[in-house]
Amino acid sequence: MKPRLKESKKWTSVPEELCEQVLEVLKENFVQKSKIGKFFIEGQIYSSEVLIRIGYLENGRLVQTNAEVSIEYDYKTEKVQNILNLAFDCAGSMIENFFSKKKEEPPRQWMPFKVDKKQVHVQFSTVNSALEADADKLLGEGGSGSLVQGEDLDEEIAAAKSMIGISEDDDETKH
Protein backbone atom coordinates (compact mmCIF):
# COMPACT_ATOMS: atom_id res chain seq x y z
CA MET A 1 0.00 0.00 0.00
CA LYS A 2 1.18 3.47 -0.77
CA PRO A 3 0.40 6.25 1.69
CA ARG A 4 -1.44 9.34 0.53
CA LEU A 5 0.85 11.76 2.37
CA LYS A 6 4.38 12.22 1.02
CA GLU A 7 5.83 12.61 4.51
CA SER A 8 4.49 9.19 5.56
CA LYS A 9 7.63 7.04 5.50
CA LYS A 10 7.93 4.81 8.56
CA TRP A 11 4.97 2.76 9.66
CA THR A 12 3.68 0.10 11.98
CA SER A 13 1.19 -2.55 10.93
CA VAL A 14 -2.36 -2.35 12.20
CA PRO A 15 -2.60 -4.90 15.05
CA GLU A 16 -3.37 -8.41 13.78
CA GLU A 17 -6.12 -8.90 16.38
CA LEU A 18 -7.99 -5.86 15.06
CA CYS A 19 -7.65 -7.08 11.47
CA GLU A 20 -9.02 -10.48 12.51
CA GLN A 21 -12.00 -8.83 14.26
CA VAL A 22 -12.83 -6.78 11.16
CA LEU A 23 -12.47 -9.89 9.00
CA GLU A 24 -14.97 -11.76 11.19
CA VAL A 25 -17.46 -8.88 10.94
CA LEU A 26 -17.14 -8.89 7.15
CA LYS A 27 -17.71 -12.65 6.98
CA GLU A 28 -20.81 -12.32 9.17
CA ASN A 29 -22.25 -9.43 7.15
CA PHE A 30 -21.41 -10.80 3.71
CA VAL A 31 -22.03 -14.53 4.09
CA GLN A 32 -22.71 -15.16 0.38
CA LYS A 33 -19.65 -13.21 -0.74
CA SER A 34 -17.51 -15.11 1.79
CA LYS A 35 -18.61 -18.39 0.21
CA ILE A 36 -17.42 -17.36 -3.27
CA GLY A 37 -14.39 -15.26 -2.37
CA LYS A 38 -12.01 -14.03 0.29
CA PHE A 39 -11.65 -10.77 2.23
CA PHE A 40 -8.28 -9.13 2.92
CA ILE A 41 -7.48 -6.61 5.64
CA GLU A 42 -4.32 -4.52 5.53
CA GLY A 43 -3.32 -1.44 7.42
CA GLN A 44 -0.43 0.83 8.25
CA ILE A 45 -0.11 3.41 11.00
CA TYR A 46 2.20 6.33 10.26
CA SER A 47 3.06 9.18 12.62
CA SER A 48 0.32 11.39 11.13
CA GLU A 49 -1.71 9.08 8.85
CA VAL A 50 -3.69 5.88 9.16
CA LEU A 51 -3.98 3.88 5.95
CA ILE A 52 -6.21 0.83 5.68
CA ARG A 53 -7.47 -1.43 2.92
CA ILE A 54 -10.39 -3.84 2.88
CA GLY A 55 -10.07 -6.05 -0.16
CA TYR A 56 -12.26 -8.70 -1.71
CA LEU A 57 -11.13 -11.30 -4.23
CA GLU A 58 -13.67 -13.59 -5.84
CA ASN A 59 -12.48 -17.18 -6.27
CA GLY A 60 -10.75 -17.77 -9.61
CA ARG A 61 -10.20 -14.08 -10.36
CA LEU A 62 -7.03 -11.96 -10.39
CA VAL A 63 -8.63 -8.53 -9.96
CA GLN A 64 -9.21 -7.69 -6.32
CA THR A 65 -11.64 -4.97 -5.28
CA ASN A 66 -10.18 -2.72 -2.58
CA ALA A 67 -11.68 0.04 -0.48
CA GLU A 68 -8.78 2.18 0.76
CA VAL A 69 -9.03 4.86 3.42
CA SER A 70 -6.48 7.43 4.54
CA ILE A 71 -7.04 9.65 7.56
CA GLU A 72 -4.61 12.27 8.76
CA TYR A 73 -4.42 12.69 12.54
CA ASP A 74 -2.42 14.31 15.33
CA TYR A 75 -0.93 11.61 17.55
CA LYS A 76 -0.58 14.11 20.40
CA THR A 77 -4.29 14.90 20.65
CA GLU A 78 -6.12 11.98 18.98
CA LYS A 79 -6.30 8.30 19.84
CA VAL A 80 -5.14 6.08 16.99
CA GLN A 81 -7.78 3.49 17.96
CA ASN A 82 -10.54 6.02 17.23
CA ILE A 83 -8.99 6.84 13.86
CA LEU A 84 -8.66 3.14 13.01
CA ASN A 85 -12.31 2.54 13.92
CA LEU A 86 -13.41 5.42 11.69
CA ALA A 87 -11.22 4.18 8.83
CA PHE A 88 -12.59 0.64 9.04
CA ASP A 89 -16.17 1.93 9.23
CA CYS A 90 -15.62 4.02 6.09
CA ALA A 91 -13.96 1.17 4.19
CA GLY A 92 -16.72 -1.22 5.25
CA SER A 93 -19.35 1.20 3.96
CA MET A 94 -17.49 1.47 0.66
CA ILE A 95 -17.43 -2.33 0.29
CA GLU A 96 -21.13 -2.51 1.17
CA ASN A 97 -21.94 0.11 -1.48
CA PHE A 98 -19.84 -1.79 -4.01
CA PHE A 99 -21.66 -5.07 -3.31
CA SER A 100 -25.07 -3.37 -3.50
CA LYS A 101 -24.21 -2.23 -7.06
CA LYS A 102 -24.96 1.43 -6.42
CA LYS A 103 -24.95 3.41 -9.65
CA GLU A 104 -22.25 5.83 -8.49
CA GLU A 105 -18.75 5.17 -9.79
CA PRO A 106 -16.30 4.60 -6.93
CA PRO A 107 -13.38 7.07 -6.78
CA ARG A 108 -10.17 5.72 -8.35
CA GLN A 109 -8.03 8.50 -6.83
CA TRP A 110 -8.03 9.90 -3.33
CA MET A 111 -11.27 11.80 -2.76
CA PRO A 112 -11.87 13.73 0.48
CA PHE A 113 -15.07 13.48 2.52
CA LYS A 114 -16.11 14.86 5.90
CA VAL A 115 -17.08 12.12 8.33
CA ASP A 116 -17.72 12.91 12.00
CA LYS A 117 -15.98 16.30 11.58
CA LYS A 118 -12.89 14.49 10.28
CA GLN A 119 -11.38 14.71 6.78
CA VAL A 120 -11.38 11.17 5.35
CA HIS A 121 -9.81 10.31 1.98
CA VAL A 122 -11.12 7.27 0.12
CA GLN A 123 -10.34 5.46 -3.11
CA PHE A 124 -10.92 2.13 -4.82
CA SER A 125 -8.10 0.10 -6.31
CA THR A 126 -7.67 -3.30 -7.93
CA VAL A 127 -4.31 -4.28 -6.43
CA ASN A 128 -4.15 -8.01 -5.72
CA SER A 129 -2.72 -8.30 -2.19
CA ALA A 130 -1.50 -11.87 -2.54
CA LEU A 131 0.24 -11.21 -5.87
CA GLU A 132 1.86 -8.05 -4.48
CA ALA A 133 3.12 -9.94 -1.43
CA ASP A 134 4.54 -12.71 -3.65
CA ALA A 135 6.26 -10.14 -5.88
CA ASP A 136 7.75 -8.40 -2.82
CA LYS A 137 9.14 -11.72 -1.58
CA LEU A 138 10.69 -12.45 -4.97
CA LEU A 139 12.25 -8.98 -5.06
CA GLY A 140 13.43 -9.20 -1.47
CA GLU A 141 11.23 -6.29 -0.42
CA GLY A 142 9.15 -8.20 2.12
CA GLY A 143 8.69 -6.95 5.64
CA SER A 144 11.74 -6.98 7.85
CA GLY A 145 9.79 -8.37 10.76
CA SER A 146 10.56 -5.28 12.82
CA LEU A 147 7.87 -3.26 14.52
CA VAL A 148 8.58 -0.13 12.45
CA GLN A 149 8.90 -0.53 8.71
CA GLY A 150 9.31 1.73 5.70
CA GLU A 151 12.05 4.04 4.72
CA ASP A 152 13.30 7.51 5.51
CA LEU A 153 15.73 8.54 2.79
CA ASP A 154 17.14 11.56 4.68
CA GLU A 155 17.83 9.39 7.72
CA GLU A 156 19.50 6.72 5.59
CA ILE A 157 21.70 9.30 3.81
CA ALA A 158 22.75 10.83 7.14
CA ALA A 159 23.59 7.36 8.51
CA ALA A 160 25.61 6.49 5.38
CA LYS A 161 27.55 9.78 5.60
CA SER A 162 28.29 9.14 9.25
CA MET A 163 29.48 5.59 8.52
CA ILE A 164 31.99 6.75 5.89
CA GLY A 165 33.07 9.82 7.85
CA ILE A 166 31.57 12.66 5.80
CA SER A 167 30.64 15.70 7.87
CA GLU A 168 28.24 18.48 6.93
CA ASP A 169 31.26 20.72 6.18
CA ASP A 170 32.68 18.14 3.75
CA ASP A 171 29.32 17.93 2.03
CA GLU A 172 29.47 21.45 0.61
CA THR A 173 31.38 22.09 -2.59
CA LYS A 174 34.63 23.98 -1.96
CA HIS A 175 36.03 26.30 -4.61
JSON list of C-alpha atoms in Angstrom, two decimals:
[
{"chain": "A", "resi": 1, "resn": "MET", "atom": "CA", "xyz": [0.00, 0.00, 0.00]},
{"chain": "A", "resi": 2, "resn": "LYS", "atom": "CA", "xyz": [1.18, 3.47, -0.77]},
{"chain": "A", "resi": 3, "resn": "PRO", "atom": "CA", "xyz": [0.40, 6.25, 1.69]},
{"chain": "A", "resi": 4, "resn": "ARG", "atom": "CA", "xyz": [-1.44, 9.34, 0.53]},
{"chain": "A", "resi": 5, "resn": "LEU", "atom": "CA", "xyz": [0.85, 11.76, 2.37]},
{"chain": "A", "resi": 6, "resn": "LYS", "atom": "CA", "xyz": [4.38, 12.22, 1.02]},
{"chain": "A", "resi": 7, "resn": "GLU", "atom": "CA", "xyz": [5.83, 12.61, 4.51]},
{"chain": "A", "resi": 8, "resn": "SER", "atom": "CA", "xyz": [4.49, 9.19, 5.56]},
{"chain": "A", "resi": 9, "resn": "LYS", "atom": "CA", "xyz": [7.63, 7.04, 5.50]},
{"chain": "A", "resi": 10, "resn": "LYS", "atom": "CA", "xyz": [7.93, 4.81, 8.56]},
{"chain": "A", "resi": 11, "resn": "TRP", "atom": "CA", "xyz": [4.97, 2.76, 9.66]},
{"chain": "A", "resi": 12, "resn": "THR", "atom": "CA", "xyz": [3.68, 0.10, 11.98]},
{"chain": "A", "resi": 13, "resn": "SER", "atom": "CA", "xyz": [1.19, -2.55, 10.93]},
{"chain": "A", "resi": 14, "resn": "VAL", "atom": "CA", "xyz": [-2.36, -2.35, 12.20]},
{"chain": "A", "resi": 15, "resn": "PRO", "atom": "CA", "xyz": [-2.60, -4.90, 15.05]},
{"chain": "A", "resi": 16, "resn": "GLU", "atom": "CA", "xyz": [-3.37, -8.41, 13.78]},
{"chain": "A", "resi": 17, "resn": "GLU", "atom": "CA", "xyz": [-6.12, -8.90, 16.38]},
{"chain": "A", "resi": 18, "resn": "LEU", "atom": "CA", "xyz": [-7.99, -5.86, 15.06]},
{"chain": "A", "resi": 19, "resn": "CYS", "atom": "CA", "xyz": [-7.65, -7.08, 11.47]},
{"chain": "A", "resi": 20, "resn": "GLU", "atom": "CA", "xyz": [-9.02, -10.48, 12.51]},
{"chain": "A", "resi": 21, "resn": "GLN", "atom": "CA", "xyz": [-12.00, -8.83, 14.26]},
{"chain": "A", "resi": 22, "resn": "VAL", "atom": "CA", "xyz": [-12.83, -6.78, 11.16]},
{"chain": "A", "resi": 23, "resn": "LEU", "atom": "CA", "xyz": [-12.47, -9.89, 9.00]},
{"chain": "A", "resi": 24, "resn": "GLU", "atom": "CA", "xyz": [-14.97, -11.76, 11.19]},
{"chain": "A", "resi": 25, "resn": "VAL", "atom": "CA", "xyz": [-17.46, -8.88, 10.94]},
{"chain": "A", "resi": 26, "resn": "LEU", "atom": "CA", "xyz": [-17.14, -8.89, 7.15]},
{"chain": "A", "resi": 27, "resn": "LYS", "atom": "CA", "xyz": [-17.71, -12.65, 6.98]},
{"chain": "A", "resi": 28, "resn": "GLU", "atom": "CA", "xyz": [-20.81, -12.32, 9.17]},
{"chain": "A", "resi": 29, "resn": "ASN", "atom": "CA", "xyz": [-22.25, -9.43, 7.15]},
{"chain": "A", "resi": 30, "resn": "PHE", "atom": "CA", "xyz": [-21.41, -10.80, 3.71]},
{"chain": "A", "resi": 31, "resn": "VAL", "atom": "CA", "xyz": [-22.03, -14.53, 4.09]},
{"chain": "A", "resi": 32, "resn": "GLN", "atom": "CA", "xyz": [-22.71, -15.16, 0.38]},
{"chain": "A", "resi": 33, "resn": "LYS", "atom": "CA", "xyz": [-19.65, -13.21, -0.74]},
{"chain": "A", "resi": 34, "resn": "SER", "atom": "CA", "xyz": [-17.51, -15.11, 1.79]},
{"chain": "A", "resi": 35, "resn": "LYS", "atom": "CA", "xyz": [-18.61, -18.39, 0.21]},
{"chain": "A", "resi": 36, "resn": "ILE", "atom": "CA", "xyz": [-17.42, -17.36, -3.27]},
{"chain": "A", "resi": 37, "resn": "GLY", "atom": "CA", "xyz": [-14.39, -15.26, -2.37]},
{"chain": "A", "resi": 38, "resn": "LYS", "atom": "CA", "xyz": [-12.01, -14.03, 0.29]},
{"chain": "A", "resi": 39, "resn": "PHE", "atom": "CA", "xyz": [-11.65, -10.77, 2.23]},
{"chain": "A", "resi": 40, "resn": "PHE", "atom": "CA", "xyz": [-8.28, -9.13, 2.92]},
{"chain": "A", "resi": 41, "resn": "ILE", "atom": "CA", "xyz": [-7.48, -6.61, 5.64]},
{"chain": "A", "resi": 42, "resn": "GLU", "atom": "CA", "xyz": [-4.32, -4.52, 5.53]},
{"chain": "A", "resi": 43, "resn": "GLY", "atom": "CA", "xyz": [-3.32, -1.44, 7.42]},
{"chain": "A", "resi": 44, "resn": "GLN", "atom": "CA", "xyz": [-0.43, 0.83, 8.25]},
{"chain": "A", "resi": 45, "resn": "ILE", "atom": "CA", "xyz": [-0.11, 3.41, 11.00]},
{"chain": "A", "resi": 46, "resn": "TYR", "atom": "CA", "xyz": [2.20, 6.33, 10.26]},
{"chain": "A", "resi": 47, "resn": "SER", "atom": "CA", "xyz": [3.06, 9.18, 12.62]},
{"chain": "A", "resi": 48, "resn": "SER", "atom": "CA", "xyz": [0.32, 11.39, 11.13]},
{"chain": "A", "resi": 49, "resn": "GLU", "atom": "CA", "xyz": [-1.71, 9.08, 8.85]},
{"chain": "A", "resi": 50, "resn": "VAL", "atom": "CA", "xyz": [-3.69, 5.88, 9.16]},
{"chain": "A", "resi": 51, "resn": "LEU", "atom": "CA", "xyz": [-3.98, 3.88, 5.95]},
{"chain": "A", "resi": 52, "resn": "ILE", "atom": "CA", "xyz": [-6.21, 0.83, 5.68]},
{"chain": "A", "resi": 53, "resn": "ARG", "atom": "CA", "xyz": [-7.47, -1.43, 2.92]},
{"chain": "A", "resi": 54, "resn": "ILE", "atom": "CA", "xyz": [-10.39, -3.84, 2.88]},
{"chain": "A", "resi": 55, "resn": "GLY", "atom": "CA", "xyz": [-10.07, -6.05, -0.16]},
{"chain": "A", "resi": 56, "resn": "TYR", "atom": "CA", "xyz": [-12.26, -8.70, -1.71]},
{"chain": "A", "resi": 57, "resn": "LEU", "atom": "CA", "xyz": [-11.13, -11.30, -4.23]},
{"chain": "A", "resi": 58, "resn": "GLU", "atom": "CA", "xyz": [-13.67, -13.59, -5.84]},
{"chain": "A", "resi": 59, "resn": "ASN", "atom": "CA", "xyz": [-12.48, -17.18, -6.27]},
{"chain": "A", "resi": 60, "resn": "GLY", "atom": "CA", "xyz": [-10.75, -17.77, -9.61]},
{"chain": "A", "resi": 61, "resn": "ARG", "atom": "CA", "xyz": [-10.20, -14.08, -10.36]},
{"chain": "A", "resi": 62, "resn": "LEU", "atom": "CA", "xyz": [-7.03, -11.96, -10.39]},
{"chain": "A", "resi": 63, "resn": "VAL", "atom": "CA", "xyz": [-8.63, -8.53, -9.96]},
{"chain": "A", "resi": 64, "resn": "GLN", "atom": "CA", "xyz": [-9.21, -7.69, -6.32]},
{"chain": "A", "resi": 65, "resn": "THR", "atom": "CA", "xyz": [-11.64, -4.97, -5.28]},
{"chain": "A", "resi": 66, "resn": "ASN", "atom": "CA", "xyz": [-10.18, -2.72, -2.58]},
{"chain": "A", "resi": 67, "resn": "ALA", "atom": "CA", "xyz": [-11.68, 0.04, -0.48]},
{"chain": "A", "resi": 68, "resn": "GLU", "atom": "CA", "xyz": [-8.78, 2.18, 0.76]},
{"chain": "A", "resi": 69, "resn": "VAL", "atom": "CA", "xyz": [-9.03, 4.86, 3.42]},
{"chain": "A", "resi": 70, "resn": "SER", "atom": "CA", "xyz": [-6.48, 7.43, 4.54]},
{"chain": "A", "resi": 71, "resn": "ILE", "atom": "CA", "xyz": [-7.04, 9.65, 7.56]},
{"chain": "A", "resi": 72, "resn": "GLU", "atom": "CA", "xyz": [-4.61, 12.27, 8.76]},
{"chain": "A", "resi": 73, "resn": "TYR", "atom": "CA", "xyz": [-4.42, 12.69, 12.54]},
{"chain": "A", "resi": 74, "resn": "ASP", "atom": "CA", "xyz": [-2.42, 14.31, 15.33]},
{"chain": "A", "resi": 75, "resn": "TYR", "atom": "CA", "xyz": [-0.93, 11.61, 17.55]},
{"chain": "A", "resi": 76, "resn": "LYS", "atom": "CA", "xyz": [-0.58, 14.11, 20.40]},
{"chain": "A", "resi": 77, "resn": "THR", "atom": "CA", "xyz": [-4.29, 14.90, 20.65]},
{"chain": "A", "resi": 78, "resn": "GLU", "atom": "CA", "xyz": [-6.12, 11.98, 18.98]},
{"chain": "A", "resi": 79, "resn": "LYS", "atom": "CA", "xyz": [-6.30, 8.30, 19.84]},
{"chain": "A", "resi": 80, "resn": "VAL", "atom": "CA", "xyz": [-5.14, 6.08, 16.99]},
{"chain": "A", "resi": 81, "resn": "GLN", "atom": "CA", "xyz": [-7.78, 3.49, 17.96]},
{"chain": "A", "resi": 82, "resn": "ASN", "atom": "CA", "xyz": [-10.54, 6.02, 17.23]},
{"chain": "A", "resi": 83, "resn": "ILE", "atom": "CA", "xyz": [-8.99, 6.84, 13.86]},
{"chain": "A", "resi": 84, "resn": "LEU", "atom": "CA", "xyz": [-8.66, 3.14, 13.01]},
{"chain": "A", "resi": 85, "resn": "ASN", "atom": "CA", "xyz": [-12.31, 2.54, 13.92]},
{"chain": "A", "resi": 86, "resn": "LEU", "atom": "CA", "xyz": [-13.41, 5.42, 11.69]},
{"chain": "A", "resi": 87, "resn": "ALA", "atom": "CA", "xyz": [-11.22, 4.18, 8.83]},
{"chain": "A", "resi": 88, "resn": "PHE", "atom": "CA", "xyz": [-12.59, 0.64, 9.04]},
{"chain": "A", "resi": 89, "resn": "ASP", "atom": "CA", "xyz": [-16.17, 1.93, 9.23]},
{"chain": "A", "resi": 90, "resn": "CYS", "atom": "CA", "xyz": [-15.62, 4.02, 6.09]},
{"chain": "A", "resi": 91, "resn": "ALA", "atom": "CA", "xyz": [-13.96, 1.17, 4.19]},
{"chain": "A", "resi": 92, "resn": "GLY", "atom": "CA", "xyz": [-16.72, -1.22, 5.25]},
{"chain": "A", "resi": 93, "resn": "SER", "atom": "CA", "xyz": [-19.35, 1.20, 3.96]},
{"chain": "A", "resi": 94, "resn": "MET", "atom": "CA", "xyz": [-17.49, 1.47, 0.66]},
{"chain": "A", "resi": 95, "resn": "ILE", "atom": "CA", "xyz": [-17.43, -2.33, 0.29]},
{"chain": "A", "resi": 96, "resn": "GLU", "atom": "CA", "xyz": [-21.13, -2.51, 1.17]},
{"chain": "A", "resi": 97, "resn": "ASN", "atom": "CA", "xyz": [-21.94, 0.11, -1.48]},
{"chain": "A", "resi": 98, "resn": "PHE", "atom": "CA", "xyz": [-19.84, -1.79, -4.01]},
{"chain": "A", "resi": 99, "resn": "PHE", "atom": "CA", "xyz": [-21.66, -5.07, -3.31]},
{"chain": "A", "resi": 100, "resn": "SER", "atom": "CA", "xyz": [-25.07, -3.37, -3.50]},
{"chain": "A", "resi": 101, "resn": "LYS", "atom": "CA", "xyz": [-24.21, -2.23, -7.06]},
{"chain": "A", "resi": 102, "resn": "LYS", "atom": "CA", "xyz": [-24.96, 1.43, -6.42]},
{"chain": "A", "resi": 103, "resn": "LYS", "atom": "CA", "xyz": [-24.95, 3.41, -9.65]},
{"chain": "A", "resi": 104, "resn": "GLU", "atom": "CA", "xyz": [-22.25, 5.83, -8.49]},
{"chain": "A", "resi": 105, "resn": "GLU", "atom": "CA", "xyz": [-18.75, 5.17, -9.79]},
{"chain": "A", "resi": 106, "resn": "PRO", "atom": "CA", "xyz": [-16.30, 4.60, -6.93]},
{"chain": "A", "resi": 107, "resn": "PRO", "atom": "CA", "xyz": [-13.38, 7.07, -6.78]},
{"chain": "A", "resi": 108, "resn": "ARG", "atom": "CA", "xyz": [-10.17, 5.72, -8.35]},
{"chain": "A", "resi": 109, "resn": "GLN", "atom": "CA", "xyz": [-8.03, 8.50, -6.83]},
{"chain": "A", "resi": 110, "resn": "TRP", "atom": "CA", "xyz": [-8.03, 9.90, -3.33]},
{"chain": "A", "resi": 111, "resn": "MET", "atom": "CA", "xyz": [-11.27, 11.80, -2.76]},
{"chain": "A", "resi": 112, "resn": "PRO", "atom": "CA", "xyz": [-11.87, 13.73, 0.48]},
{"chain": "A", "resi": 113, "resn": "PHE", "atom": "CA", "xyz": [-15.07, 13.48, 2.52]},
{"chain": "A", "resi": 114, "resn": "LYS", "atom": "CA", "xyz": [-16.11, 14.86, 5.90]},
{"chain": "A", "resi": 115, "resn": "VAL", "atom": "CA", "xyz": [-17.08, 12.12, 8.33]},
{"chain": "A", "resi": 116, "resn": "ASP", "atom": "CA", "xyz": [-17.72, 12.91, 12.00]},
{"chain": "A", "resi": 117, "resn": "LYS", "atom": "CA", "xyz": [-15.98, 16.30, 11.58]},
{"chain": "A", "resi": 118, "resn": "LYS", "atom": "CA", "xyz": [-12.89, 14.49, 10.28]},
{"chain": "A", "resi": 119, "resn": "GLN", "atom": "CA", "xyz": [-11.38, 14.71, 6.78]},
{"chain": "A", "resi": 120, "resn": "VAL", "atom": "CA", "xyz": [-11.38, 11.17, 5.35]},
{"chain": "A", "resi": 121, "resn": "HIS", "atom": "CA", "xyz": [-9.81, 10.31, 1.98]},
{"chain": "A", "resi": 122, "resn": "VAL", "atom": "CA", "xyz": [-11.12, 7.27, 0.12]},
{"chain": "A", "resi": 123, "resn": "GLN", "atom": "CA", "xyz": [-10.34, 5.46, -3.11]},
{"chain": "A", "resi": 124, "resn": "PHE", "atom": "CA", "xyz": [-10.92, 2.13, -4.82]},
{"chain": "A", "resi": 125, "resn": "SER", "atom": "CA", "xyz": [-8.10, 0.10, -6.31]},
{"chain": "A", "resi": 126, "resn": "THR", "atom": "CA", "xyz": [-7.67, -3.30, -7.93]},
{"chain": "A", "resi": 127, "resn": "VAL", "atom": "CA", "xyz": [-4.31, -4.28, -6.43]},
{"chain": "A", "resi": 128, "resn": "ASN", "atom": "CA", "xyz": [-4.15, -8.01, -5.72]},
{"chain": "A", "resi": 129, "resn": "SER", "atom": "CA", "xyz": [-2.72, -8.30, -2.19]},
{"chain": "A", "resi": 130, "resn": "ALA", "atom": "CA", "xyz": [-1.50, -11.87, -2.54]},
{"chain": "A", "resi": 131, "resn": "LEU", "atom": "CA", "xyz": [0.24, -11.21, -5.87]},
{"chain": "A", "resi": 132, "resn": "GLU", "atom": "CA", "xyz": [1.86, -8.05, -4.48]},
{"chain": "A", "resi": 133, "resn": "ALA", "atom": "CA", "xyz": [3.12, -9.94, -1.43]},
{"chain": "A", "resi": 134, "resn": "ASP", "atom": "CA", "xyz": [4.54, -12.71, -3.65]},
{"chain": "A", "resi": 135, "resn": "ALA", "atom": "CA", "xyz": [6.26, -10.14, -5.88]},
{"chain": "A", "resi": 136, "resn": "ASP", "atom": "CA", "xyz": [7.75, -8.40, -2.82]},
{"chain": "A", "resi": 137, "resn": "LYS", "atom": "CA", "xyz": [9.14, -11.72, -1.58]},
{"chain": "A", "resi": 138, "resn": "LEU", "atom": "CA", "xyz": [10.69, -12.45, -4.97]},
{"chain": "A", "resi": 139, "resn": "LEU", "atom": "CA", "xyz": [12.25, -8.98, -5.06]},
{"chain": "A", "resi": 140, "resn": "GLY", "atom": "CA", "xyz": [13.43, -9.20, -1.47]},
{"chain": "A", "resi": 141, "resn": "GLU", "atom": "CA", "xyz": [11.23, -6.29, -0.42]},
{"chain": "A", "resi": 142, "resn": "GLY", "atom": "CA", "xyz": [9.15, -8.20, 2.12]},
{"chain": "A", "resi": 143, "resn": "GLY", "atom": "CA", "xyz": [8.69, -6.95, 5.64]},
{"chain": "A", "resi": 144, "resn": "SER", "atom": "CA", "xyz": [11.74, -6.98, 7.85]},
{"chain": "A", "resi": 145, "resn": "GLY", "atom": "CA", "xyz": [9.79, -8.37, 10.76]},
{"chain": "A", "resi": 146, "resn": "SER", "atom": "CA", "xyz": [10.56, -5.28, 12.82]},
{"chain": "A", "resi": 147, "resn": "LEU", "atom": "CA", "xyz": [7.87, -3.26, 14.52]},
{"chain": "A", "resi": 148, "resn": "VAL", "atom": "CA", "xyz": [8.58, -0.13, 12.45]},
{"chain": "A", "resi": 149, "resn": "GLN", "atom": "CA", "xyz": [8.90, -0.53, 8.71]},
{"chain": "A", "resi": 150, "resn": "GLY", "atom": "CA", "xyz": [9.31, 1.73, 5.70]},
{"chain": "A", "resi": 151, "resn": "GLU", "atom": "CA", "xyz": [12.05, 4.04, 4.72]},
{"chain": "A", "resi": 152, "resn": "ASP", "atom": "CA", "xyz": [13.30, 7.51, 5.51]},
{"chain": "A", "resi": 153, "resn": "LEU", "atom": "CA", "xyz": [15.73, 8.54, 2.79]},
{"chain": "A", "resi": 154, "resn": "ASP", "atom": "CA", "xyz": [17.14, 11.56, 4.68]},
{"chain": "A", "resi": 155, "resn": "GLU", "atom": "CA", "xyz": [17.83, 9.39, 7.72]},
{"chain": "A", "resi": 156, "resn": "GLU", "atom": "CA", "xyz": [19.50, 6.72, 5.59]},
{"chain": "A", "resi": 157, "resn": "ILE", "atom": "CA", "xyz": [21.70, 9.30, 3.81]},
{"chain": "A", "resi": 158, "resn": "ALA", "atom": "CA", "xyz": [22.75, 10.83, 7.14]},
{"chain": "A", "resi": 159, "resn": "ALA", "atom": "CA", "xyz": [23.59, 7.36, 8.51]},
{"chain": "A", "resi": 160, "resn": "ALA", "atom": "CA", "xyz": [25.61, 6.49, 5.38]},
{"chain": "A", "resi": 161, "resn": "LYS", "atom": "CA", "xyz": [27.55, 9.78, 5.60]},
{"chain": "A", "resi": 162, "resn": "SER", "atom": "CA", "xyz": [28.29, 9.14, 9.25]},
{"chain": "A", "resi": 163, "resn": "MET", "atom": "CA", "xyz": [29.48, 5.59, 8.52]},
{"chain": "A", "resi": 164, "resn": "ILE", "atom": "CA", "xyz": [31.99, 6.75, 5.89]},
{"chain": "A", "resi": 165, "resn": "GLY", "atom": "CA", "xyz": [33.07, 9.82, 7.85]},
{"chain": "A", "resi": 166, "resn": "ILE", "atom": "CA", "xyz": [31.57, 12.66, 5.80]},
{"chain": "A", "resi": 167, "resn": "SER", "atom": "CA", "xyz": [30.64, 15.70, 7.87]},
{"chain": "A", "resi": 168, "resn": "GLU", "atom": "CA", "xyz": [28.24, 18.48, 6.93]},
{"chain": "A", "resi": 169, "resn": "ASP", "atom": "CA", "xyz": [31.26, 20.72, 6.18]},
{"chain": "A", "resi": 170, "resn": "ASP", "atom": "CA", "xyz": [32.68, 18.14, 3.75]},
{"chain": "A", "resi": 171, "resn": "ASP", "atom": "CA", "xyz": [29.32, 17.93, 2.03]},
{"chain": "A", "resi": 172, "resn": "GLU", "atom": "CA", "xyz": [29.47, 21.45, 0.61]},
{"chain": "A", "resi": 173, "resn": "THR", "atom": "CA", "xyz": [31.38, 22.09, -2.59]},
{"chain": "A", "resi": 174, "resn": "LYS", "atom": "CA", "xyz": [34.63, 23.98, -1.96]},
{"chain": "A", "resi": 175, "resn": "HIS", "atom": "CA", "xyz": [36.03, 26.30, -4.61]}
]
